[in-house]
PDB file of C-alpha atoms and ligand atoms in Angstrom:
ATOM      1  CA  UNK A   1     -34.399 276.107 -68.862  1.00  0.00           C
ATOM      2  CA  UNK A   2     -32.031 277.117 -65.786  1.00  0.00           C
ATOM      3  CA  UNK A   3     -33.682 274.344 -63.840  1.00  0.00           C
ATOM      4  CA  UNK A   4     -32.208 271.368 -65.795  1.00  0.00           C
ATOM      5  CA  UNK A   5     -29.755 268.946 -64.687  1.00  0.00           C
ATOM      6  CA  UNK A   6     -26.750 267.849 -66.354  1.00  0.00           C
ATOM      7  CA  UNK A   7     -24.078 268.353 -68.367  1.00  0.00           C
ATOM      8  CA  UNK A   8     -24.716 270.173 -70.687  1.00  0.00           C
ATOM      9  CA  UNK A   9     -27.825 271.653 -68.299  1.00  0.00           C
ATOM     10  CA  UNK A  10     -30.018 270.531 -70.997  1.00  0.00           C
ATOM     11  CA  UNK A  11     -32.960 267.477 -70.787  1.00  0.00           C
ATOM     12  CA  UNK A  12     -35.074 265.584 -73.766  1.00  0.00           C
ATOM     13  CA  UNK A  13     -37.357 268.635 -74.677  1.00  0.00           C
ATOM     14  CA  UNK A  14     -34.690 271.259 -75.526  1.00  0.00           C
ATOM     15  CA  UNK A  15     -33.072 268.084 -77.133  1.00  0.00           C
ATOM     16  CA  UNK A  16     -36.204 267.633 -79.507  1.00  0.00           C
ATOM     17  CA  UNK A  17     -37.377 271.219 -79.572  1.00  0.00           C
ATOM     18  CA  UNK A  18     -34.383 272.206 -81.458  1.00  0.00           C
ATOM     19  CA  UNK A  19     -34.680 269.170 -83.798  1.00  0.00           C
ATOM     20  CA  UNK A  20     -38.182 270.517 -84.514  1.00  0.00           C
ATOM     21  CA  UNK A  21     -36.127 273.823 -85.292  1.00  0.00           C
ATOM     22  CA  UNK A  22     -33.732 272.197 -87.600  1.00  0.00           C
ATOM     23  CA  UNK A  23     -36.877 270.810 -89.737  1.00  0.00           C
ATOM     24  CA  UNK A  24     -37.879 274.465 -90.483  1.00  0.00           C
ATOM     25  CA  UNK A  25     -34.211 275.589 -91.455  1.00  0.00           C
ATOM     26  CA  UNK A  26     -34.256 272.468 -93.554  1.00  0.00           C
ATOM     27  CA  UNK A  27     -38.225 273.124 -95.361  1.00  0.00           C
ATOM     28  CA  UNK A  28     -36.897 276.838 -95.557  1.00  0.00           C
ATOM     29  CA  UNK A  29     -33.662 275.906 -97.044  1.00  0.00           C
ATOM     30  CA  UNK A  30     -35.465 273.728-100.099  1.00  0.00           C
ATOM     31  CA  UNK A  31     -37.531 275.929-100.623  1.00  0.00           C
ATOM     32  CA  UNK A  32     -35.352 278.571-101.234  1.00  0.00           C
ATOM     33  CA  UNK A  33     -33.509 276.804-103.561  1.00  0.00           C
ATOM     34  CA  UNK A  34     -33.598 276.799-107.342  1.00  0.00           C
ATOM     35  CA  UNK A  35     -31.076 273.566-107.762  1.00  0.00           C
ATOM     36  CA  UNK A  36     -32.328 270.320-107.439  1.00  0.00           C
ATOM     37  CA  UNK A  37     -29.450 268.203-106.415  1.00  0.00           C
ATOM     38  CA  UNK A  38     -29.398 270.699-103.902  1.00  0.00           C
ATOM     39  CA  UNK A  39     -32.807 270.207-103.165  1.00  0.00           C
ATOM     40  CA  UNK A  40     -32.151 266.551-103.335  1.00  0.00           C
ATOM     41  CA  UNK A  41     -29.125 266.458-100.556  1.00  0.00           C
ATOM     42  CA  UNK A  42     -31.468 268.521 -98.495  1.00  0.00           C
ATOM     43  CA  UNK A  43     -34.732 266.231 -98.327  1.00  0.00           C
ATOM     44  CA  UNK A  44     -32.965 263.495 -97.763  1.00  0.00           C
ATOM     45  CA  UNK A  45     -31.475 265.593 -94.876  1.00  0.00           C
ATOM     46  CA  UNK A  46     -34.639 266.683 -93.713  1.00  0.00           C
ATOM     47  CA  UNK A  47     -36.068 262.395 -93.958  1.00  0.00           C
ATOM     48  CA  UNK A  48     -33.164 261.792 -92.178  1.00  0.00           C
ATOM     49  CA  UNK A  49     -33.189 263.884 -89.289  1.00  0.00           C
ATOM     50  CA  UNK A  50     -36.716 263.051 -89.064  1.00  0.00           C
ATOM     51  CA  UNK A  51     -37.054 259.516 -89.026  1.00  0.00           C
ATOM     52  CA  UNK A  52     -34.192 259.086 -86.233  1.00  0.00           C
ATOM     53  CA  UNK A  53     -36.375 262.481 -84.428  1.00  0.00           C
ATOM     54  CA  UNK A  54     -39.786 260.191 -85.058  1.00  0.00           C
ATOM     55  CA  UNK A  55     -37.831 256.869 -83.739  1.00  0.00           C
ATOM     56  CA  UNK A  56     -36.202 258.434 -80.963  1.00  0.00           C
ATOM     57  CA  UNK A  57     -39.427 259.881 -79.435  1.00  0.00           C
ATOM     58  CA  UNK A  58     -41.209 256.848 -80.334  1.00  0.00           C
ATOM     59  CA  UNK A  59     -38.886 254.744 -77.702  1.00  0.00           C
ATOM     60  CA  UNK A  60     -38.220 256.630 -75.042  1.00  0.00           C
ATOM     61  CA  UNK A  61     -40.534 260.055 -74.874  1.00  0.00           C
ATOM     62  CA  UNK A  62     -43.942 258.747 -75.791  1.00  0.00           C
ATOM     63  CA  UNK A  63     -44.003 255.986 -73.263  1.00  0.00           C
ATOM     64  CA  UNK A  64     -43.336 258.599 -70.978  1.00  0.00           C
ATOM     65  CA  UNK A  65     -45.886 260.195 -71.911  1.00  0.00           C
ATOM     66  CA  UNK A  66     -48.440 257.574 -71.992  1.00  0.00           C
ATOM     67  CA  UNK A  67     -46.806 256.520 -68.367  1.00  0.00           C
ATOM     68  CA  UNK A  68     -46.795 260.706 -66.803  1.00  0.00           C
ATOM     69  CA  UNK A  69     -50.039 262.573 -68.532  1.00  0.00           C
ATOM     70  CA  UNK A  70     -53.440 262.555 -67.609  1.00  0.00           C
ATOM     71  CA  UNK A  71     -54.243 261.585 -70.775  1.00  0.00           C
ATOM     72  CA  UNK A  72     -51.032 260.229 -72.120  1.00  0.00           C
ATOM     73  CA  UNK A  73     -52.797 256.957 -74.043  1.00  0.00           C
ATOM     74  CA  UNK A  74     -54.675 259.299 -76.145  1.00  0.00           C
ATOM     75  CA  UNK A  75     -52.143 261.664 -76.745  1.00  0.00           C
ATOM     76  CA  UNK A  76     -50.029 259.270 -77.957  1.00  0.00           C
ATOM     77  CA  UNK A  77     -52.146 257.127 -80.604  1.00  0.00           C
ATOM     78  CA  UNK A  78     -52.561 260.971 -81.497  1.00  0.00           C
ATOM     79  CA  UNK A  79     -49.142 261.383 -82.111  1.00  0.00           C
ATOM     80  CA  UNK A  80     -48.123 258.233 -83.664  1.00  0.00           C
ATOM     81  CA  UNK A  81     -51.302 258.957 -86.209  1.00  0.00           C
ATOM     82  CA  UNK A  82     -49.233 261.536 -87.358  1.00  0.00           C
ATOM     83  CA  UNK A  83     -45.602 259.896 -87.478  1.00  0.00           C
ATOM     84  CA  UNK A  84     -47.438 257.224 -89.568  1.00  0.00           C
ATOM     85  CA  UNK A  85     -48.579 260.153 -91.730  1.00  0.00           C
ATOM     86  CA  UNK A  86     -44.942 262.141 -91.574  1.00  0.00           C
ATOM     87  CA  UNK A  87     -42.999 258.621 -92.725  1.00  0.00           C
ATOM     88  CA  UNK A  88     -45.859 258.399 -95.727  1.00  0.00           C
ATOM     89  CA  UNK A  89     -45.286 261.874 -97.098  1.00  0.00           C
ATOM     90  CA  UNK A  90     -41.442 261.209 -96.156  1.00  0.00           C
ATOM     91  CA  UNK A  91     -41.516 258.047 -98.740  1.00  0.00           C
ATOM     92  CA  UNK A  92     -43.323 259.747-101.195  1.00  0.00           C
ATOM     93  CA  UNK A  93     -40.717 262.241-101.124  1.00  0.00           C
ATOM     94  CA  UNK A  94     -37.560 260.262-101.260  1.00  0.00           C
ATOM     95  CA  UNK A  95     -38.988 258.314-104.546  1.00  0.00           C
ATOM     96  CA  UNK A  96     -39.847 261.794-106.385  1.00  0.00           C
ATOM     97  CA  UNK A  97     -37.486 263.624-108.791  1.00  0.00           C
ATOM     98  CA  UNK A  98     -36.600 266.906-107.776  1.00  0.00           C
ATOM     99  CA  UNK A  99     -37.258 268.371-110.858  1.00  0.00           C
ATOM    100  CA  UNK A 100     -40.617 266.720-110.697  1.00  0.00           C
ATOM    101  CA  UNK A 101     -43.413 269.287-109.614  1.00  0.00           C
ATOM    102  CA  UNK A 102     -44.551 267.259-107.530  1.00  0.00           C
ATOM    103  CA  UNK A 103     -41.432 267.510-105.318  1.00  0.00           C
ATOM    104  CA  UNK A 104     -42.618 270.841-104.154  1.00  0.00           C
ATOM    105  CA  UNK A 105     -45.630 269.524-103.597  1.00  0.00           C
ATOM    106  CA  UNK A 106     -44.789 266.580-101.077  1.00  0.00           C
ATOM    107  CA  UNK A 107     -42.620 268.727 -99.457  1.00  0.00           C
ATOM    108  CA  UNK A 108     -45.602 271.647 -98.500  1.00  0.00           C
ATOM    109  CA  UNK A 109     -47.771 268.505 -97.078  1.00  0.00           C
ATOM    110  CA  UNK A 110     -45.051 267.141 -95.036  1.00  0.00           C
ATOM    111  CA  UNK A 111     -44.384 270.144 -93.916  1.00  0.00           C
ATOM    112  CA  UNK A 112     -48.125 271.144 -93.029  1.00  0.00           C
ATOM    113  CA  UNK A 113     -48.457 268.124 -91.431  1.00  0.00           C
ATOM    114  CA  UNK A 114     -44.843 268.616 -89.369  1.00  0.00           C
ATOM    115  CA  UNK A 115     -46.033 271.215 -88.438  1.00  0.00           C
ATOM    116  CA  UNK A 116     -48.910 270.588 -86.820  1.00  0.00           C
ATOM    117  CA  UNK A 117     -47.350 267.477 -85.350  1.00  0.00           C
ATOM    118  CA  UNK A 118     -44.747 270.291 -83.237  1.00  0.00           C
ATOM    119  CA  UNK A 119     -47.445 272.441 -82.051  1.00  0.00           C
ATOM    120  CA  UNK A 120     -48.820 270.329 -80.689  1.00  0.00           C
ATOM    121  CA  UNK A 121     -46.035 268.345 -78.754  1.00  0.00           C
ATOM    122  CA  UNK A 122     -44.549 271.910 -77.847  1.00  0.00           C
ATOM    123  CA  UNK A 123     -47.939 273.397 -77.370  1.00  0.00           C
ATOM    124  CA  UNK A 124     -49.451 270.211 -75.069  1.00  0.00           C
ATOM    125  CA  UNK A 125     -47.110 267.727 -74.091  1.00  0.00           C
ATOM    126  CA  UNK A 126     -43.805 268.747 -73.795  1.00  0.00           C
ATOM    127  CA  UNK A 127     -45.345 271.072 -71.457  1.00  0.00           C
ATOM    128  CA  UNK A 128     -46.852 268.530 -69.235  1.00  0.00           C
ATOM    129  CA  UNK A 129     -43.460 265.921 -69.476  1.00  0.00           C
ATOM    130  CA  UNK A 130     -41.584 269.247 -67.874  1.00  0.00           C
ATOM    131  CA  UNK A 131     -44.625 269.147 -65.323  1.00  0.00           C
ATOM    132  CA  UNK A 132     -45.416 265.945 -64.886  1.00  0.00           C
ATOM    133  CA  UNK A 133     -41.842 264.402 -65.315  1.00  0.00           C
ATOM    134  CA  UNK A 134     -38.795 265.005 -62.416  1.00  0.00           C
ATOM    135  CA  UNK A 135     -35.816 266.917 -63.883  1.00  0.00           C
ATOM    136  CA  UNK A 136     -33.031 264.331 -63.273  1.00  0.00           C
ATOM    137  CA  UNK A 137     -35.182 261.859 -65.216  1.00  0.00           C
ATOM    138  CA  UNK A 138     -35.823 264.377 -67.987  1.00  0.00           C
ATOM    139  CA  UNK A 139     -31.945 264.370 -68.638  1.00  0.00           C
ATOM    140  CA  UNK A 140     -31.692 260.823 -68.566  1.00  0.00           C
ATOM    141  CA  UNK A 141     -34.145 260.733 -71.444  1.00  0.00           C
ATOM    142  CA  UNK A 142     -32.575 263.075 -73.264  1.00  0.00           C
ATOM    143  CA  UNK A 143     -28.954 260.610 -72.801  1.00  0.00           C
ATOM    144  CA  UNK A 144     -30.982 257.776 -73.817  1.00  0.00           C
ATOM    145  CA  UNK A 145     -32.700 259.474 -77.076  1.00  0.00           C
ATOM    146  CA  UNK A 146     -28.680 260.884 -78.568  1.00  0.00           C
ATOM    147  CA  UNK A 147     -27.473 257.807 -77.872  1.00  0.00           C
ATOM    148  CA  UNK A 148     -30.088 256.151 -79.866  1.00  0.00           C
ATOM    149  CA  UNK A 149     -29.838 259.334 -82.565  1.00  0.00           C
ATOM    150  CA  UNK A 150     -25.751 258.572 -82.879  1.00  0.00           C
ATOM    151  CA  UNK A 151     -26.799 254.863 -83.779  1.00  0.00           C
ATOM    152  CA  UNK A 152     -27.396 256.426 -87.275  1.00  0.00           C
ATOM    153  CA  UNK A 153     -25.938 259.703 -87.830  1.00  0.00           C
ATOM    154  CA  UNK A 154     -26.995 261.612 -90.374  1.00  0.00           C
ATOM    155  CA  UNK A 155     -23.898 264.114 -90.401  1.00  0.00           C
ATOM    156  CA  UNK A 156     -20.310 263.442 -88.439  1.00  0.00           C
ATOM    157  CA  UNK A 157     -20.905 266.902 -86.215  1.00  0.00           C
ATOM    158  CA  UNK A 158     -23.642 268.881 -84.896  1.00  0.00           C
ATOM    159  CA  UNK A 159     -21.627 271.997 -86.292  1.00  0.00           C
ATOM    160  CA  UNK A 160     -20.631 270.333 -89.214  1.00  0.00           C
ATOM    161  CA  UNK A 161     -23.735 269.663 -91.457  1.00  0.00           C
ATOM    162  CA  UNK A 162     -22.389 266.842 -94.418  1.00  0.00           C
ATOM    163  CA  UNK A 163     -24.375 264.264 -95.489  1.00  0.00           C
ATOM    164  CA  UNK A 164     -21.737 262.072 -96.040  1.00  0.00           C
ATOM    165  CA  UNK A 165     -21.035 259.652 -93.340  1.00  0.00           C
ATOM    166  CA  UNK A 166     -25.094 259.539 -93.428  1.00  0.00           C
ATOM    167  CA  UNK A 167     -24.906 258.068 -97.365  1.00  0.00           C
ATOM    168  CA  UNK A 168     -21.934 256.184 -96.284  1.00  0.00           C
ATOM    169  CA  UNK A 169     -23.966 254.164 -93.342  1.00  0.00           C
ATOM    170  CA  UNK A 170     -27.801 254.226 -94.830  1.00  0.00           C
ATOM    171  CA  UNK A 171     -27.633 255.339 -98.677  1.00  0.00           C
ATOM    172  CA  UNK A 172     -29.536 258.147-100.066  1.00  0.00           C
ATOM    173  CA  UNK A 173     -32.840 257.395-102.035  1.00  0.00           C
ATOM    174  CA  UNK A 174     -35.814 255.121-102.673  1.00  0.00           C
ATOM    175  CA  UNK A 175     -35.643 252.676 -99.201  1.00  0.00           C
ATOM    176  CA  UNK A 176     -33.977 255.435 -97.411  1.00  0.00           C
ATOM    177  CA  UNK A 177     -37.104 255.550 -94.312  1.00  0.00           C
ATOM    178  CA  UNK A 178     -37.349 251.766 -93.764  1.00  0.00           C
ATOM    179  CA  UNK A 179     -33.248 251.136 -93.932  1.00  0.00           C
ATOM    180  CA  UNK A 180     -32.811 253.946 -91.400  1.00  0.00           C
ATOM    181  CA  UNK A 181     -35.789 253.150 -89.274  1.00  0.00           C
ATOM    182  CA  UNK A 182     -34.840 249.198 -89.694  1.00  0.00           C
ATOM    183  CA  UNK A 183     -31.280 250.611 -88.569  1.00  0.00           C
ATOM    184  CA  UNK A 184     -32.362 252.767 -85.865  1.00  0.00           C
ATOM    185  CA  UNK A 185     -34.841 249.950 -84.082  1.00  0.00           C
ATOM    186  CA  UNK A 186     -32.771 246.601 -84.622  1.00  0.00           C
ATOM    187  CA  UNK A 187     -29.279 248.243 -83.462  1.00  0.00           C
ATOM    188  CA  UNK A 188     -31.049 249.530 -80.614  1.00  0.00           C
ATOM    189  CA  UNK A 189     -33.344 246.718 -78.834  1.00  0.00           C
TER     190      UNK A 189
HETATM  191 FE1  FE2 B 201     -43.411 263.140 -82.729  1.00  0.00          FE
HETATM  192 FE1  FE2 B 202     -40.850 266.059 -82.008  1.00  0.00          FE
END
């Protein structure tokens, strides 16, 4: 990490990797909770964070993978398919009552696909991006990713988790995934 440039010393790989850890924490939080309202809120936050992350990757990171990695085309195809699977599961999860036994089943399925996907990215694509793309370019991509995510924040400040602003912007519940994706892609074009 010491070779990275930029004011925060972070590049796009650092930011996306931090997101991955946050997803894991949210899954653990939901699993540990016995309160349906809390489960719902954390699941909506997970969905919100994950959609933002996936859209930002598709807009700025997957094109870089395609351009710079020897097997880029294939890797992007594979990763995009997994994003679609994640999206299908998120749509099911947003629509199911937190008290329904199906809720935890769906969370388990989502967690499994997500864990596989994260392993691929962190084990293969991310190290390859660092090997093939200059450090300052990875910092530029990070700035784009962060700007894209700010268009649909899931919380006002990283150190103050709060779903309120997010709910004000896109609202919780059914249609969350689509509404958030639309917001992210239309505003950024
Ligand atoms: Fe991804
Ligand atoms: Fe990712």
